[in-house]
Coordinates of C-alpha atoms and ligand atoms in Angstrom, one line a residue:
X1410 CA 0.0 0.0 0.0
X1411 CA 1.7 3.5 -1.1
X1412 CA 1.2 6.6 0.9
X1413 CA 2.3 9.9 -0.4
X1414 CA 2.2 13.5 0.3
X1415 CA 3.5 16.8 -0.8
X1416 CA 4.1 20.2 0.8
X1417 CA 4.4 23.7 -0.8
X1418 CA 8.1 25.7 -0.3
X1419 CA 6.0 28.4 0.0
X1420 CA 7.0 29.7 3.3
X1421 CA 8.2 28.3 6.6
X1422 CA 6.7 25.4 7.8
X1423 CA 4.1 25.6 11.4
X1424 CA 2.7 23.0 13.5
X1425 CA -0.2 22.6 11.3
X1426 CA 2.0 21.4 8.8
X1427 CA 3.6 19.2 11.2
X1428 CA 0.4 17.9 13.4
X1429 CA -1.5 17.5 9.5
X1430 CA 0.9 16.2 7.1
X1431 CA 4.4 15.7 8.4
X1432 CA 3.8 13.7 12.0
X1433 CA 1.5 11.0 9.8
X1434 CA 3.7 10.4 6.8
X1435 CA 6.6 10.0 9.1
X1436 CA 4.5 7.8 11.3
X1437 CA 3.9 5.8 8.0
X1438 CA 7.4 5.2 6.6
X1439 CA 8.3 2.4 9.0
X1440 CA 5.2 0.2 6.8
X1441 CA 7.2 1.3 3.9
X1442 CA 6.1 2.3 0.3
X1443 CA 6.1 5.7 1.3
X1444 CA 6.7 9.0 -1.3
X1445 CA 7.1 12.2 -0.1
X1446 CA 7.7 15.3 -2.4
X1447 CA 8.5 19.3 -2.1
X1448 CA 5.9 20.7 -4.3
X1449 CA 7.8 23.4 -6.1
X1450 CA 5.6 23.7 -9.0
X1451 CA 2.7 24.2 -6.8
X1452 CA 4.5 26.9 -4.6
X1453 CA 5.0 29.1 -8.0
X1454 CA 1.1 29.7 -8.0
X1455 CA 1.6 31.9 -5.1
X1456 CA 5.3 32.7 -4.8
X1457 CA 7.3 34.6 -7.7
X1458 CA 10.8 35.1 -6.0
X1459 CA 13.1 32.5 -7.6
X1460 CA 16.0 32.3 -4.5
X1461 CA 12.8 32.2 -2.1
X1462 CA 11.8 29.0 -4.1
X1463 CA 15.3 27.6 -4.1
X1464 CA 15.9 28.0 -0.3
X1465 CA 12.7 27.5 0.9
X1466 CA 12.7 23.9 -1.0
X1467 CA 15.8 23.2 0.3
X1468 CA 14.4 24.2 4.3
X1469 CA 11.8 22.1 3.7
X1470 CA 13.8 19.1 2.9
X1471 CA 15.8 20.0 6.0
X1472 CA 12.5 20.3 8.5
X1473 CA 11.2 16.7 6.9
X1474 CA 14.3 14.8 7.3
X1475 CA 15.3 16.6 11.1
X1476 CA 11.5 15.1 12.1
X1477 CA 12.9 12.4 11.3
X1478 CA 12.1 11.4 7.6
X1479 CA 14.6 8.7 7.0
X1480 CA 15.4 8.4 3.0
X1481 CA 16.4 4.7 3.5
X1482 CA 13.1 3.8 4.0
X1483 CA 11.3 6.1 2.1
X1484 CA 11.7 8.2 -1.8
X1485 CA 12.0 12.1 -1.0
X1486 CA 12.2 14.0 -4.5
X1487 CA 11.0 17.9 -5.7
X1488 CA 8.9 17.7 -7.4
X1489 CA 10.2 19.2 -10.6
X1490 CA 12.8 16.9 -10.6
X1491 CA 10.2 14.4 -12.4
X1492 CA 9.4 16.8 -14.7
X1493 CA 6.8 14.2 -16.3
X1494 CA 4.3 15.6 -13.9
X1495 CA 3.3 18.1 -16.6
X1496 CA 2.4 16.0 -19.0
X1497 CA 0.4 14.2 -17.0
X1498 CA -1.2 17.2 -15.4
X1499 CA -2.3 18.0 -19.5
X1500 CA -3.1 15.0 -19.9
X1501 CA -5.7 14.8 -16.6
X1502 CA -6.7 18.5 -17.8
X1503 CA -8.4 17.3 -20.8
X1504 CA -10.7 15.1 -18.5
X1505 CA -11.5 17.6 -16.3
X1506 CA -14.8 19.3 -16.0
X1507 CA -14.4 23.3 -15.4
X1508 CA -17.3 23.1 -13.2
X1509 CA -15.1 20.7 -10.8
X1510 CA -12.3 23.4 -10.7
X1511 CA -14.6 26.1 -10.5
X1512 CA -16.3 25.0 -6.7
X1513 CA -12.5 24.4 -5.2
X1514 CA -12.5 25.8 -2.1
X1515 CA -9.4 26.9 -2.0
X1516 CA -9.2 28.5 -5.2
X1517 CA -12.7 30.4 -4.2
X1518 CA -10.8 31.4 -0.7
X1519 CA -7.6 32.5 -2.4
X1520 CA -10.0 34.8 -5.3
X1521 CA -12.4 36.1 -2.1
X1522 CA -9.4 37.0 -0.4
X1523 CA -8.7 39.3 -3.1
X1524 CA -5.2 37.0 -4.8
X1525 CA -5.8 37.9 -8.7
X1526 CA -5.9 34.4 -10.0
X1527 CA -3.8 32.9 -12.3
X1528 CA -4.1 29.8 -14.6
X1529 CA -2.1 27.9 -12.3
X1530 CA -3.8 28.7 -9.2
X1531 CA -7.6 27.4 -11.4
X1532 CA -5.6 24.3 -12.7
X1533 CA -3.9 23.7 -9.2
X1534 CA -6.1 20.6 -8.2
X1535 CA -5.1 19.2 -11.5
X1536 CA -1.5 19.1 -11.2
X1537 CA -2.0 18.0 -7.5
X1538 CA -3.9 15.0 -9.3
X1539 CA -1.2 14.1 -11.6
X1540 CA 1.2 14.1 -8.5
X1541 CA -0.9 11.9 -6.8
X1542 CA -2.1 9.4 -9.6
X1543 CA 1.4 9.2 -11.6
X1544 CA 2.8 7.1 -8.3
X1545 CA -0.1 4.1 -7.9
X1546 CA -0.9 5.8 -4.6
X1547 CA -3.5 4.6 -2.1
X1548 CA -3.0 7.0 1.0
X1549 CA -2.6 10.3 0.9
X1550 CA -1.8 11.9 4.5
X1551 CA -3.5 15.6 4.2
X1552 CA -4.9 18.1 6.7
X1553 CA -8.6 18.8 6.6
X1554 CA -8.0 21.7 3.8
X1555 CA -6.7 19.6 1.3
X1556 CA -9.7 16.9 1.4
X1557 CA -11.8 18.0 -1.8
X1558 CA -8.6 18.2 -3.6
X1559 CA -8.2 14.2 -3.2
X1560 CA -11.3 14.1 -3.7
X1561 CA -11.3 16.0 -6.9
X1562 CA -8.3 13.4 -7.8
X1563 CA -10.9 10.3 -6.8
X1564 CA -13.3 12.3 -9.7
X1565 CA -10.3 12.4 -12.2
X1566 CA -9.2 9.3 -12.0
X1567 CA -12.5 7.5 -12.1
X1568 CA -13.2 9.2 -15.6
X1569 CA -10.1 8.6 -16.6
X1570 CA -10.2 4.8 -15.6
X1571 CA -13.6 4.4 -17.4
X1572 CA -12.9 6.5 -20.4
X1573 CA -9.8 5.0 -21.1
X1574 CA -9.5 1.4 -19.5
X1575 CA -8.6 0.8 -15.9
X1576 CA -5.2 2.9 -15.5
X1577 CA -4.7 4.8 -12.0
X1578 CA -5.2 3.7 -9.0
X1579 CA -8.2 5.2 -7.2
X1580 CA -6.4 6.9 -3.8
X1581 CA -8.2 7.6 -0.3
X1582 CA -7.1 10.6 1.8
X1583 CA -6.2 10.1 5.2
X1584 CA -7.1 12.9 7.8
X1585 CA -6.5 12.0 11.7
X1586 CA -9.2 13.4 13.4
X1587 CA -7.1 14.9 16.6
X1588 CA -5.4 17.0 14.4
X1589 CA -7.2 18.1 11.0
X1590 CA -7.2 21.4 11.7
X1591 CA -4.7 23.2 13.6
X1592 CA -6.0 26.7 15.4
X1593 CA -3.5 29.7 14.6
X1594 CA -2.8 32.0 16.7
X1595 CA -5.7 34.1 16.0
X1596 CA -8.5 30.7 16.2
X1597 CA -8.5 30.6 12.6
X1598 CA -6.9 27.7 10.6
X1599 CA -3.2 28.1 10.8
X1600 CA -2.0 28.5 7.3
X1601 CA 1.5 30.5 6.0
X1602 CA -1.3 32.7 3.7
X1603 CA -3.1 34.0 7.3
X1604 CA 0.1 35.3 9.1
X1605 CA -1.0 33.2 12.1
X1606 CA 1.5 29.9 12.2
X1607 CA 3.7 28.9 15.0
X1608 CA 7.0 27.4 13.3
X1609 CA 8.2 24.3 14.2
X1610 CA 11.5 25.8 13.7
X1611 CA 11.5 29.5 14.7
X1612 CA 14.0 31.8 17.0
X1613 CA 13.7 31.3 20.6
X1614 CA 12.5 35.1 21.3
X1615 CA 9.7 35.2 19.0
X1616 CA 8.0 32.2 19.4
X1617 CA 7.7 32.9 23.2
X1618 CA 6.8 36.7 22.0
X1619 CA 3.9 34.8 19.9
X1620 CA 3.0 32.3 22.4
X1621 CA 2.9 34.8 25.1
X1622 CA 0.7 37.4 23.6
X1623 CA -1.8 34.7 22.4
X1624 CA -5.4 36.7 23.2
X1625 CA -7.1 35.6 26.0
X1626 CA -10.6 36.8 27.7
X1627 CA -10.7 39.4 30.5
X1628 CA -12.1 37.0 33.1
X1629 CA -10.1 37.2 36.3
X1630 CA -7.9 34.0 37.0
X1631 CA -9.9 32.8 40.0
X1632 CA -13.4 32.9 37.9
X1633 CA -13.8 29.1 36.9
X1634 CA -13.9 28.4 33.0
X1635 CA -16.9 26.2 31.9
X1636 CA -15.8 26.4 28.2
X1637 CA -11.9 25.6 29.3
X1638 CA -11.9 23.3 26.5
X1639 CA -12.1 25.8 23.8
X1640 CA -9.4 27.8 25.4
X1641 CA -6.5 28.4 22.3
X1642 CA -3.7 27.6 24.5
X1643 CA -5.1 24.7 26.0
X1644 CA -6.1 23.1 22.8
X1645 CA -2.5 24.1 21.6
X1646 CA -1.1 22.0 24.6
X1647 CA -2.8 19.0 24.0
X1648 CA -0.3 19.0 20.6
X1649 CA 2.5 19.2 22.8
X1650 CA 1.9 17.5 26.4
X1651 CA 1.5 14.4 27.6
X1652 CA -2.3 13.6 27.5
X1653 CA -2.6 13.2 31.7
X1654 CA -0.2 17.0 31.8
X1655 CA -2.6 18.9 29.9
X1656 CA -5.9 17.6 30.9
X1657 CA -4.9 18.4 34.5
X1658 CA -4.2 22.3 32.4
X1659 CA -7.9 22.2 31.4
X1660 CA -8.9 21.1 35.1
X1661 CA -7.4 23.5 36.6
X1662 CA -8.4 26.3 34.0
X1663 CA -12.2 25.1 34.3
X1664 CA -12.1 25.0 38.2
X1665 CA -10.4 28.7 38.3
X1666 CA -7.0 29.8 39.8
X1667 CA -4.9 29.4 37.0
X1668 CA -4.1 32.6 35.3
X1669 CA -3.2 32.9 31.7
X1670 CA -0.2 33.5 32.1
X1671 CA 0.8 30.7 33.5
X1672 CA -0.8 28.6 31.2
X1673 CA 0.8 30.6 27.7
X1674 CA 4.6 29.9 30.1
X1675 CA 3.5 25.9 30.2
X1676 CA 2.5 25.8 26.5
X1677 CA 5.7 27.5 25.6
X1678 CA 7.4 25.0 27.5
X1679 CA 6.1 22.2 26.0
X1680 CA 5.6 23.4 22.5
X1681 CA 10.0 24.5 22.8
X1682 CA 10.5 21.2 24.2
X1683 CA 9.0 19.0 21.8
X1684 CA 10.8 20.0 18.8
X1685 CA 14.1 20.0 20.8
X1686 CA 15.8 16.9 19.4
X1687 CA 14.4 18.2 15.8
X1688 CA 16.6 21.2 16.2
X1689 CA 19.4 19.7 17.1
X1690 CA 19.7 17.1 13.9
X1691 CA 18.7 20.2 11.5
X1692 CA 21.4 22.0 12.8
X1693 CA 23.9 18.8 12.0
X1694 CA 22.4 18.2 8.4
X1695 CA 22.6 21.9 7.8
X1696 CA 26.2 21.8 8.3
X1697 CA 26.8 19.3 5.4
X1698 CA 25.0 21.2 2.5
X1699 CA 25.6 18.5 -0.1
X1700 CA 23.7 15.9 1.7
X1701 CA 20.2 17.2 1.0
X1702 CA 21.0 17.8 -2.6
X1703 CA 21.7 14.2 -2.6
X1704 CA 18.8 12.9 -0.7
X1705 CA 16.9 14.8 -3.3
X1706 CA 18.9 13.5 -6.4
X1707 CA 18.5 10.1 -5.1
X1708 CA 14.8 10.5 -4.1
X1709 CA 14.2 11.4 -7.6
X1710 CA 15.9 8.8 -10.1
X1711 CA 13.6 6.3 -7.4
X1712 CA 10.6 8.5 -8.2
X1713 CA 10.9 8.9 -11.9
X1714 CA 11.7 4.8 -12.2
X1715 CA 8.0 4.4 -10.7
X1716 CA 6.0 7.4 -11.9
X1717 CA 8.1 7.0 -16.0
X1718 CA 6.0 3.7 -15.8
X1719 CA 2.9 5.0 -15.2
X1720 CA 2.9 7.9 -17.1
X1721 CA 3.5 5.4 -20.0
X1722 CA 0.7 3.2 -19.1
X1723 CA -2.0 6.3 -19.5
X1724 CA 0.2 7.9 -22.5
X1725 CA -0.5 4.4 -24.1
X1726 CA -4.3 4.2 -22.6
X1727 CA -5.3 7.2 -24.3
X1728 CA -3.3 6.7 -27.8
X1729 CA -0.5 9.1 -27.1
X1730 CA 1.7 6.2 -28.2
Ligands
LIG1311 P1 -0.5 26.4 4.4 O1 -2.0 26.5 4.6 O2 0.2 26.9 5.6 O3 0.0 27.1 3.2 P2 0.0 24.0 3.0 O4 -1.2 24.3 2.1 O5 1.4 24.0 2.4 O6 -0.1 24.9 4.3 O7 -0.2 22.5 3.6 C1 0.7 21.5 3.7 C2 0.1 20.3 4.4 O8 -0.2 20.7 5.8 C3 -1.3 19.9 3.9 O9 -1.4 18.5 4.0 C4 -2.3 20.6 4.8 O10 -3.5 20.0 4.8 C5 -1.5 20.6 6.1 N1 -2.0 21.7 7.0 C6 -1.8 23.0 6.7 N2 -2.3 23.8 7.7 C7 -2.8 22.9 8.6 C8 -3.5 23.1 9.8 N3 -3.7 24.3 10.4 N4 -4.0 22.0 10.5 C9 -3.7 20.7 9.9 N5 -3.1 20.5 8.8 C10 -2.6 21.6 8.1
LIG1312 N1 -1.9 21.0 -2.2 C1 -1.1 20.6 -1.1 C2 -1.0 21.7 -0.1 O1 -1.1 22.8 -0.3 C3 0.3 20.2 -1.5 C4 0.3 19.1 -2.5 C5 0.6 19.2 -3.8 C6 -0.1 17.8 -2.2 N2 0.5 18.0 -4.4 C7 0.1 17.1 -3.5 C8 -0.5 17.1 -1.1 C9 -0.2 15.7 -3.6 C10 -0.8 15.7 -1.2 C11 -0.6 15.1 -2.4 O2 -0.9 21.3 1.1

């Protein structure tokens, strides 16, 4: 069974990355069969700053491997490294109903938020399709946000399938629960586009700056909290602490005497904490620059060996050869 999931270079990566995308396709490689790609050709939809591209790609690769992505037992690549994506993408186009791409949600966020559109940002879902189906997957590890896009890909390859004989494999998207949807600091969805993320790797100072002027009510401390559940921070520590830690947090928050304060200083804590041995290992792979590059280099002769040979199969299914 193949898993596989990508992740824009479009900005640094937050815990909603991590919680949504990152912790479960790590959590799958040790089953194996796992593919796991920087989606550079994606990021271009929204980002237009050529060295921002190149260095975030090559901080993302850094994050996945220091949370412990191991490229022995699975195929990292960017993903314009297998270039055939493309054609496939063209290919998938030609299938696809306008009416599908017109109700995306994401691409009716992005235009209601006022982003001009672009072709790329319409045909986004399509190319996300082709990444998906060129690779046989089965499971694809996605935060709650990206559902109707595999969903969309379900659509695609379904037509495709009965139009032009059984070809792709039809995948499933897998969304835990616990952590679809990761609050930002505001409540919202964290996302890079809302200015409200938490990094998993940020400077000491600022994410305690963030985590510390998180906004709270103006009840007193002693006033009990009904609705301690809901509280930001204490939905941010359950991420972070040991289950029994921080539902003694939410007891004492509900029971009143425990000031906000005191609560932001324990999720810093933890949140600083957790990604502790993550920093340390980026900092060693930063230190040898050409061993990324080759993880990539490697991850993608293993990814164009199993996506060449499906790209063939639908070239041939649909007379391209
Ligand atoms: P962003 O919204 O920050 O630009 P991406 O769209 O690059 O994030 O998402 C990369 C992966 O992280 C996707 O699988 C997405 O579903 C997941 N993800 C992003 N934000 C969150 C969040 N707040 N909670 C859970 N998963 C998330
Ligand atoms: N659209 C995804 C996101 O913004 C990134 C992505 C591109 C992706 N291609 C993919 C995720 C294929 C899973 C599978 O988060």
């Amino acid at each position: 069974m193949r898993t596989l999931t990508g992740i824009q270079p479009s900005g640094q990566l937050h815990i909603g990355n991590y919680f949504g995308a990152m912790r479960p396709a790590i959590d799958a490689q040790a089953a194996g069969d796992c593919f796991y790609f920087i989606a550079d050709y994606h990021s271009m939809t929204s980002l237009t700053d050529a060295g921002q591209r190149r260095a975030n790609t090559r901080d993302v690769a850094l994050d996945w491997l220091a949370c412990g992505l191991d490229p022995k037992q699975c195929v990292l690549w960017r993903q314009s490294d297998v270039p055939g994506v493309t054609e496939l993408s063209w290919i998938l186009g030609t299938l696809t109903p306008m009416g599908l791409l017109e109700r995306a949600h994401s691409y009716k966020d992005k235009t209601a938020k006022g982003i001009s559109p672009n072709f790329g940002l319409f045909a986004y879902p399509v190319l996300m399709a082709a990444d998906i189906l060129m690779f046989d997957t089965h499971v694809v590890p996605v935060g709650r946000d990206q559902k109707q896009h595999v969903e969309m890909t379900r659509d695609i390859a379904i037509k495709f399938n009965q139009h032009y004989g059984e070809t792709f494999v039809v995948p499933e998207p897998r969304i835990r629960d616990d952590v679809a949807a990761v609050p930002g600091l505001d409540g919202q969805k964290m996302s890079k586009s809302y200015g409200n993320t938490l990094e998993i790797f940020g400077e000491e100072k600022a994410l305690r700056k963030k985590v510390m002027g998180l906004v709270m009510d103006s009840r007193t401390p002693q006033e009990p909290k009904p609705d301690a559940d809901k509280n930001l921070a204490i939905q941010l520590l359950k991420l972070f602490a040991p289950a029994d830690v921080a539902a003694d947090f939410e007891h004492r928050l509900r029971a009143g005497g425990l000031g906000y304060g005191d609560l932001k200083k324990a999720l810093f804590e933890h949140y600083w904490n957790y990604f502790a041995p993550a920093r340390v290992k980026r900092a060693e792979l930063a230190a040898s620059p050409d061993y990324v590059e080759q993880v990539l280099r490697d991850g993608a002769r293993r990814a164009q060996a199993v996506g060449g040979a499906v790209l063939q199969r639908a070239r041939r299914a649909c007379g391209l050869e």
